[in-house]
Short mmCIF file of C-alpha atoms in Angstrom, two decimals:
data_model
loop_
_atom_site.label_atom_id
_atom_site.label_comp_id
_atom_site.label_asym_id
_atom_site.label_seq_id
_atom_site.Cartn_x
_atom_site.Cartn_y
_atom_site.Cartn_z
CA MET A 1 2.57 82.10 52.65
CA SER A 2 1.20 79.84 55.37
CA VAL A 3 2.80 79.88 58.80
CA GLU A 4 4.69 76.73 59.73
CA LEU A 5 6.83 75.82 62.71
CA ASN A 6 10.39 75.48 61.40
CA HIS A 7 12.47 74.73 64.50
CA THR A 8 12.58 74.97 68.25
CA ILE A 9 15.44 74.87 70.72
CA VAL A 10 15.51 72.01 73.22
CA ARG A 11 17.71 72.85 76.19
CA ALA A 12 19.66 69.90 77.60
CA ARG A 13 22.42 69.12 80.06
CA ASP A 14 24.22 67.30 77.24
CA LYS A 15 22.95 68.10 73.74
CA ARG A 16 24.53 64.98 72.19
CA ALA A 17 23.03 62.57 74.75
CA SER A 18 19.60 64.19 74.55
CA ALA A 19 19.55 64.39 70.75
CA GLU A 20 20.63 60.77 70.49
CA PHE A 21 18.01 59.68 73.04
CA THR A 22 15.20 61.44 71.18
CA ALA A 23 16.37 60.29 67.75
CA THR A 24 16.77 56.70 68.89
CA ILE A 25 13.38 56.47 70.59
CA LEU A 26 11.56 58.15 67.69
CA GLY A 27 13.49 56.34 64.95
CA LEU A 28 15.04 59.53 63.58
CA GLU A 29 18.62 60.63 62.92
CA VAL A 30 20.84 63.20 64.58
CA GLY A 31 22.04 65.70 62.00
CA ALA A 32 25.35 67.48 61.64
CA PRO A 33 26.04 70.22 64.21
CA PHE A 34 24.83 73.68 63.22
CA GLY A 35 26.57 76.32 65.31
CA PRO A 36 25.87 75.48 68.96
CA PHE A 37 22.97 73.19 68.03
CA LEU A 38 22.60 69.50 67.30
CA PRO A 39 19.52 68.99 65.09
CA VAL A 40 16.97 66.21 64.90
CA VAL A 41 14.58 66.73 61.98
CA THR A 42 11.05 65.30 61.98
CA ALA A 43 9.23 64.03 58.88
CA ASN A 44 7.30 67.29 58.47
CA GLY A 45 10.52 69.31 58.45
CA VAL A 46 10.40 70.68 62.00
CA THR A 47 13.86 70.65 63.56
CA LEU A 48 14.51 70.07 67.25
CA ASP A 49 17.75 71.98 67.84
CA PHE A 50 19.37 70.54 70.96
CA ALA A 51 21.56 72.98 72.90
CA THR A 52 23.66 72.31 75.97
CA SER A 53 22.50 74.54 78.81
CA ASP A 54 23.13 75.07 82.48
CA PRO A 55 20.92 72.49 84.26
CA ASP A 56 19.46 75.27 86.43
CA GLU A 57 18.20 76.99 83.27
CA ILE A 58 16.37 73.97 81.85
CA VAL A 59 12.62 74.34 82.16
CA PRO A 60 10.87 71.10 81.21
CA GLN A 61 8.79 71.47 78.07
CA HIS A 62 6.21 69.27 76.33
CA TYR A 63 6.79 67.97 72.80
CA ALA A 64 4.07 65.92 71.06
CA PHE A 65 4.72 63.83 67.95
CA LEU A 66 2.00 62.64 65.58
CA VAL A 67 2.99 59.18 64.33
CA SER A 68 1.44 56.40 62.27
CA GLU A 69 0.11 53.23 63.91
CA GLU A 70 3.20 51.34 62.70
CA GLU A 71 5.54 54.03 64.02
CA PHE A 72 3.69 53.98 67.36
CA ASP A 73 4.33 50.23 67.65
CA ALA A 74 8.05 50.65 66.94
CA ILE A 75 8.48 53.68 69.21
CA PHE A 76 6.47 52.08 72.02
CA GLN A 77 8.65 48.97 71.77
CA ARG A 78 11.79 51.13 72.11
CA ILE A 79 10.25 52.93 75.13
CA GLN A 80 9.63 49.57 76.79
CA GLN A 81 13.07 48.18 75.85
CA ALA A 82 14.69 51.28 77.39
CA GLY A 83 12.78 50.63 80.62
CA LEU A 84 11.16 54.08 80.51
CA THR A 85 8.11 54.82 82.60
CA TYR A 86 5.23 55.80 80.34
CA TYR A 87 1.81 57.21 81.06
CA ALA A 88 -1.61 57.39 79.43
CA ASP A 89 -2.14 60.96 80.62
CA PRO A 90 -0.23 64.22 81.07
CA SER A 91 -0.97 64.30 84.81
CA ARG A 92 0.97 61.04 85.17
CA SER A 93 -1.85 59.39 87.08
CA ARG A 94 -1.95 56.32 84.81
CA PRO A 95 1.58 54.86 84.67
CA GLY A 96 2.13 51.77 82.55
CA GLU A 97 -0.90 52.51 80.35
CA ILE A 98 -1.51 54.05 76.96
CA ASN A 99 -4.58 56.08 75.98
CA HIS A 100 -7.04 55.63 73.12
CA ASN A 101 -8.06 59.25 72.67
CA ASP A 102 -9.82 60.10 69.40
CA GLY A 103 -9.81 56.42 68.44
CA GLY A 104 -6.01 56.26 68.32
CA ARG A 105 -3.25 55.54 70.77
CA GLY A 106 -1.05 57.80 72.84
CA ALA A 107 1.65 57.67 75.49
CA TYR A 108 3.76 60.14 77.46
CA PHE A 109 7.33 59.66 78.70
CA GLU A 110 10.27 61.78 79.91
CA ASP A 111 13.58 62.44 78.23
CA PRO A 112 16.84 62.63 80.26
CA ASP A 113 16.29 66.35 80.97
CA GLY A 114 12.71 66.05 82.20
CA HIS A 115 11.04 67.19 78.97
CA PHE A 116 7.71 65.39 78.60
CA LEU A 117 7.44 63.70 75.21
CA GLU A 118 4.19 62.40 73.77
CA ILE A 119 3.43 60.10 70.85
CA ILE A 120 -0.09 60.08 69.39
CA THR A 121 -1.64 58.39 66.38
CA ARG A 122 -4.56 60.82 66.03
CA PRO A 123 -4.54 64.61 66.38
CA TYR A 124 -6.48 65.96 69.33
CA GLY A 125 -10.13 66.47 68.49
CA SER A 126 -9.99 64.37 65.32
CA GLY A 127 -12.78 62.13 66.57
CA GLY A 128 -11.05 59.03 65.27
CA GLN A 129 -10.56 60.29 61.72
CA GLU A 130 -7.29 59.48 60.00
CA PRO A 131 -4.80 62.38 59.87
CA SER A 132 -4.68 63.96 56.41
CA GLU A 133 -1.67 62.96 54.37
#
């Protein structure tokens, strides 16, 4: 059996608001509650399980999403429509820009809880080759 990431917990001040934000921006759906979690499932089956937490216990994390060129366009449009600040780099030194790493496109932005989300059209180190289907 190969090892695959199945799910991860995303701590939030308000799990519903954060799950809906992420799902809306990425063009996904919020699933039915599962215990204390509110899931958002990605196309490759990884679930982001949003959990309401004490704000003092939320440590900002980084979540990167590999998307197609068409999905990038749609997501990037929603980022702009929401008035979110986006960056070309993780150090946030290039606001209002996207990157073209590995021959693709990428952008970083924050969710309501300070988690740093990233959308990329090419995996790191791919050298511009299309992701395998």
